[in-house]
Structures are given as structure tokens and as C-alpha cells.
mmCIF file of C-alpha atoms in Angstrom:
data_model
loop_
_atom_site.group_PDB
_atom_site.id
_atom_site.type_symbol
_atom_site.label_atom_id
_atom_site.label_comp_id
_atom_site.label_asym_id
_atom_site.label_seq_id
_atom_site.Cartn_x
_atom_site.Cartn_y
_atom_site.Cartn_z
ATOM 1 C CA MET Y 4 -237.279 18.081 83.265
ATOM 2 C CA GLN Y 5 -240.675 19.787 83.642
ATOM 3 C CA ARG Y 6 -241.643 17.707 86.682
ATOM 4 C CA TRP Y 7 -238.362 18.641 88.307
ATOM 5 C CA ARG Y 8 -239.138 22.346 87.761
ATOM 6 C CA VAL Y 9 -242.547 21.887 89.356
ATOM 7 C CA ARG Y 10 -241.000 20.169 92.374
ATOM 8 C CA ILE Y 11 -238.582 23.101 92.718
ATOM 9 C CA ALA Y 12 -241.505 25.543 92.639
ATOM 10 C CA VAL Y 13 -243.505 23.626 95.235
ATOM 11 C CA ARG Y 14 -240.606 23.128 97.648
ATOM 12 C CA SER Y 15 -239.705 26.829 97.354
ATOM 13 C CA THR Y 16 -242.953 28.188 98.786
ATOM 14 C CA ASP Y 17 -246.212 27.325 100.527
ATOM 15 C CA PRO Y 18 -248.345 25.724 97.787
ATOM 16 C CA HIS Y 19 -251.559 26.752 99.545
ATOM 17 C CA ARG Y 20 -250.681 30.460 99.696
ATOM 18 C CA ALA Y 21 -248.647 31.118 96.544
ATOM 19 C CA ARG Y 22 -249.720 31.629 92.950
ATOM 20 C CA PHE Y 23 -247.917 29.380 90.478
ATOM 21 C CA VAL Y 24 -247.426 30.715 86.952
ATOM 22 C CA PHE Y 25 -246.510 27.865 84.628
ATOM 23 C CA SER Y 26 -245.180 29.072 81.296
ATOM 24 C CA GLY Y 27 -244.440 27.196 78.082
ATOM 25 C CA GLY Y 28 -246.144 26.368 74.827
ATOM 26 C CA ALA Y 29 -246.477 23.131 72.903
ATOM 27 C CA VAL Y 30 -242.833 22.580 71.979
ATOM 28 C CA HIS Y 31 -242.356 18.803 71.863
ATOM 29 C CA GLY Y 32 -245.922 17.663 71.248
ATOM 30 C CA PRO Y 33 -249.542 18.794 71.200
ATOM 31 C CA VAL Y 34 -249.845 19.607 74.933
ATOM 32 C CA PRO Y 35 -248.280 22.877 76.121
ATOM 33 C CA GLU Y 36 -245.476 22.451 78.649
ATOM 34 C CA ALA Y 37 -247.262 24.862 80.996
ATOM 35 C CA GLN Y 38 -250.353 22.662 81.045
ATOM 36 C CA MET Y 39 -248.292 19.541 81.753
ATOM 37 C CA MET Y 40 -246.575 21.297 84.655
ATOM 38 C CA ALA Y 41 -249.872 22.615 86.032
ATOM 39 C CA ASN Y 42 -251.451 19.158 85.860
ATOM 40 C CA TYR Y 43 -248.502 17.626 87.704
ATOM 41 C CA ALA Y 44 -248.600 20.328 90.385
ATOM 42 C CA VAL Y 45 -252.328 19.897 91.006
ATOM 43 C CA HIS Y 46 -252.707 16.126 90.641
ATOM 44 C CA HIS Y 47 -249.425 14.904 92.131
ATOM 45 C CA LEU Y 48 -248.098 17.612 94.446
ATOM 46 C CA GLY Y 49 -251.324 18.952 95.944
ATOM 47 C CA VAL Y 50 -251.239 22.519 94.636
ATOM 48 C CA PRO Y 51 -254.792 23.924 94.737
ATOM 49 C CA VAL Y 52 -256.094 24.488 91.216
ATOM 50 C CA HIS Y 53 -257.149 28.057 92.104
ATOM 51 C CA ASN Y 54 -253.453 28.865 92.772
ATOM 52 C CA VAL Y 55 -252.394 27.897 89.238
ATOM 53 C CA VAL Y 56 -252.110 30.169 86.199
ATOM 54 C CA VAL Y 57 -251.110 28.777 82.789
ATOM 55 C CA GLU Y 58 -249.321 30.768 80.080
ATOM 56 C CA ASP Y 59 -249.205 28.410 77.101
ATOM 57 C CA GLN Y 60 -247.996 30.503 74.157
ATOM 58 C CA SER Y 61 -244.261 30.829 74.868
ATOM 59 C CA ARG Y 62 -241.678 28.901 72.896
ATOM 60 C CA THR Y 63 -238.456 30.419 74.273
ATOM 61 C CA THR Y 64 -237.135 31.527 77.656
ATOM 62 C CA VAL Y 65 -237.492 35.177 76.644
ATOM 63 C CA GLU Y 66 -241.129 34.589 75.681
ATOM 64 C CA ASN Y 67 -241.714 32.701 78.957
ATOM 65 C CA VAL Y 68 -240.646 35.762 80.918
ATOM 66 C CA VAL Y 69 -242.241 38.424 78.697
ATOM 67 C CA ASN Y 70 -245.586 36.598 78.522
ATOM 68 C CA SER Y 71 -245.592 35.929 82.272
ATOM 69 C CA VAL Y 72 -244.912 39.528 83.348
ATOM 70 C CA PRO Y 73 -248.597 40.583 83.168
ATOM 71 C CA LEU Y 74 -249.525 37.567 85.305
ATOM 72 C CA MET Y 75 -247.142 38.588 88.093
ATOM 73 C CA THR Y 76 -247.768 42.331 88.485
ATOM 74 C CA ASP Y 77 -249.419 41.961 91.897
ATOM 75 C CA SER Y 78 -247.056 39.278 93.236
ATOM 76 C CA PRO Y 79 -245.182 40.329 96.394
ATOM 77 C CA ALA Y 80 -242.326 37.899 95.631
ATOM 78 C CA ILE Y 81 -241.261 36.169 92.424
ATOM 79 C CA LYS Y 82 -239.328 32.903 92.251
ATOM 80 C CA ILE Y 83 -238.171 31.303 89.008
ATOM 81 C CA ALA Y 84 -238.005 27.520 89.220
ATOM 82 C CA SER Y 85 -235.556 25.808 86.871
ATOM 83 C CA ASN Y 86 -232.007 24.512 86.931
ATOM 84 C CA THR Y 87 -229.598 26.947 88.532
ATOM 85 C CA PHE Y 88 -228.139 28.474 85.369
ATOM 86 C CA HIS Y 89 -231.381 28.584 83.395
ATOM 87 C CA ALA Y 90 -233.081 30.306 86.342
ATOM 88 C CA ARG Y 91 -230.225 32.812 86.482
ATOM 89 C CA ARG Y 92 -230.716 33.569 82.784
ATOM 90 C CA ALA Y 93 -234.480 33.979 83.248
ATOM 91 C CA ARG Y 94 -233.927 36.323 86.212
ATOM 92 C CA GLN Y 95 -231.659 38.476 84.026
ATOM 93 C CA ILE Y 96 -234.314 38.585 81.308
ATOM 94 C CA LEU Y 97 -236.851 39.730 83.920
ATOM 95 C CA ARG Y 98 -234.430 42.450 85.085
ATOM 96 C CA ASP Y 99 -234.150 43.662 81.483
ATOM 97 C CA GLU Y 100 -237.894 43.455 80.752
ATOM 98 C CA SER Y 101 -239.382 44.657 84.027
ATOM 99 C CA PRO Y 102 -237.015 46.141 86.615
ATOM 100 C CA GLU Y 103 -239.983 46.839 88.910
ATOM 101 C CA LEU Y 104 -240.923 43.147 89.049
ATOM 102 C CA ALA Y 105 -237.281 42.077 89.180
ATOM 103 C CA ALA Y 106 -236.942 43.982 92.454
ATOM 104 C CA ARG Y 107 -239.250 41.322 93.934
ATOM 105 C CA LEU Y 108 -237.095 38.366 92.847
ATOM 106 C CA VAL Y 109 -236.274 35.773 95.489
ATOM 107 C CA ARG Y 110 -234.151 32.693 94.751
ATOM 108 C CA ALA Y 111 -236.053 29.441 94.511
ATOM 109 C CA ARG Y 112 -234.639 26.273 96.054
ATOM 110 C CA ASP Y 113 -233.328 25.214 92.646
ATOM 111 C CA TYR Y 114 -230.458 23.057 93.800
ATOM 112 C CA VAL Y 115 -230.434 20.249 96.320
ATOM 113 C CA LEU Y 116 -227.107 18.453 96.759
ATOM 114 C CA MET Y 117 -226.930 15.250 94.665
ATOM 115 C CA GLU Y 118 -230.486 15.665 93.349
ATOM 116 C CA TRP Y 119 -229.363 15.186 89.753
ATOM 117 C CA GLY Y 120 -226.031 13.477 90.382
ATOM 118 C CA PRO Y 121 -223.633 13.669 87.420
ATOM 119 C CA LEU Y 122 -226.340 15.118 85.178
ATOM 120 C CA HIS Y 123 -226.069 18.384 87.106
ATOM 121 C CA ALA Y 124 -222.470 18.805 85.904
ATOM 122 C CA GLY Y 125 -223.656 18.339 82.319
ATOM 123 C CA LEU Y 126 -226.384 20.936 82.762
ATOM 124 C CA VAL Y 127 -223.879 23.379 84.236
ATOM 125 C CA ALA Y 128 -221.521 22.873 81.291
ATOM 126 C CA PHE Y 129 -224.348 23.277 78.763
ATOM 127 C CA GLU Y 130 -225.643 26.501 80.347
ATOM 128 C CA ARG Y 131 -222.127 27.967 80.482
ATOM 129 C CA TYR Y 132 -221.647 27.087 76.807
ATOM 130 C CA ARG Y 133 -224.952 28.811 75.924
ATOM 131 C CA ASP Y 134 -224.025 31.885 77.977
ATOM 132 C CA ARG Y 135 -220.623 32.124 76.283
ATOM 133 C CA ARG Y 136 -222.159 31.642 72.827
ATOM 134 C CA ALA Y 137 -224.722 34.390 73.511
ATOM 135 C CA ARG Y 138 -222.008 36.810 74.669
ATOM 136 C CA VAL Y 139 -219.932 36.137 71.538
ATOM 137 C CA ALA Y 140 -222.974 36.650 69.298
ATOM 138 C CA ALA Y 141 -223.846 39.909 71.065
ATOM 139 C CA ALA Y 142 -220.284 41.200 70.761
ATOM 140 C CA GLY Y 143 -219.809 40.389 67.127
#
């Protein structure tokens, strides 16, 4: 999943001109997700190391956004690279946390037809379930 997010980020902008903020702590092992994504971007996709920033303390999507805000204050455009529904959720969190930065949001190329095949339908269903569950919890 993380490599896919990195590929979305790289195909969504010029890797030699953009700054890439990779966010995510050590969730499923000793190496932070952000570091794994940064390594993949630099060593496999040709992103210059000086264009990479790592935020490795976050453990949730909210923390990813909140902890990344200070790293993006001077960015002219902000793209969130993830699956379509997760990116939508992260963009909403950014709107809530920093409306000024959210005004600079630009959609990433997060969906390419048939890229994930039937798995995409599963991801869509899962994200809709999570959205519905969050709305019910907030209402009650």
C-alpha cells in the first residue's frame, strides 16, 4: 500500500521540483512508514533526497495531517497521495485543521483506471463503511 501511495505522489507532480512530505510512524514494525516511503521514492523512483521530508511520529490519519502542517506552510500547492476515499478524508482533516493550507489543495492523480482491479471496489466499500461509522459515532 505504501509503495502505491508513493507512486501516486510521484506521478502527480514533477519529482525534481516538488517537496515530498512522507508521514507515518512505526505502526507495523520497527521502521516508520514515512521512512519506508521516502526510501522507495529516492531509491526506486528517482526523487532527489533533498526534496524529501519525513514526519515519522504519526500513528493515525489525523496525526499525519496535524504533524505535517508545519512542514507545508510555504508550499504553493498541496496534494495528498492515497486511495481516493482516504485522500478525501485527509483533505477534510486539513480543511478542519488549517483552512489557509487547505486553500492550496490540488487533487493528486490517485486513481488510474484498473490500477487495482477488484481490490479498488473493496477499498471503496471499506472507506464508505468507515465514513458512515464515523458519522454515526459523531451523531450519537
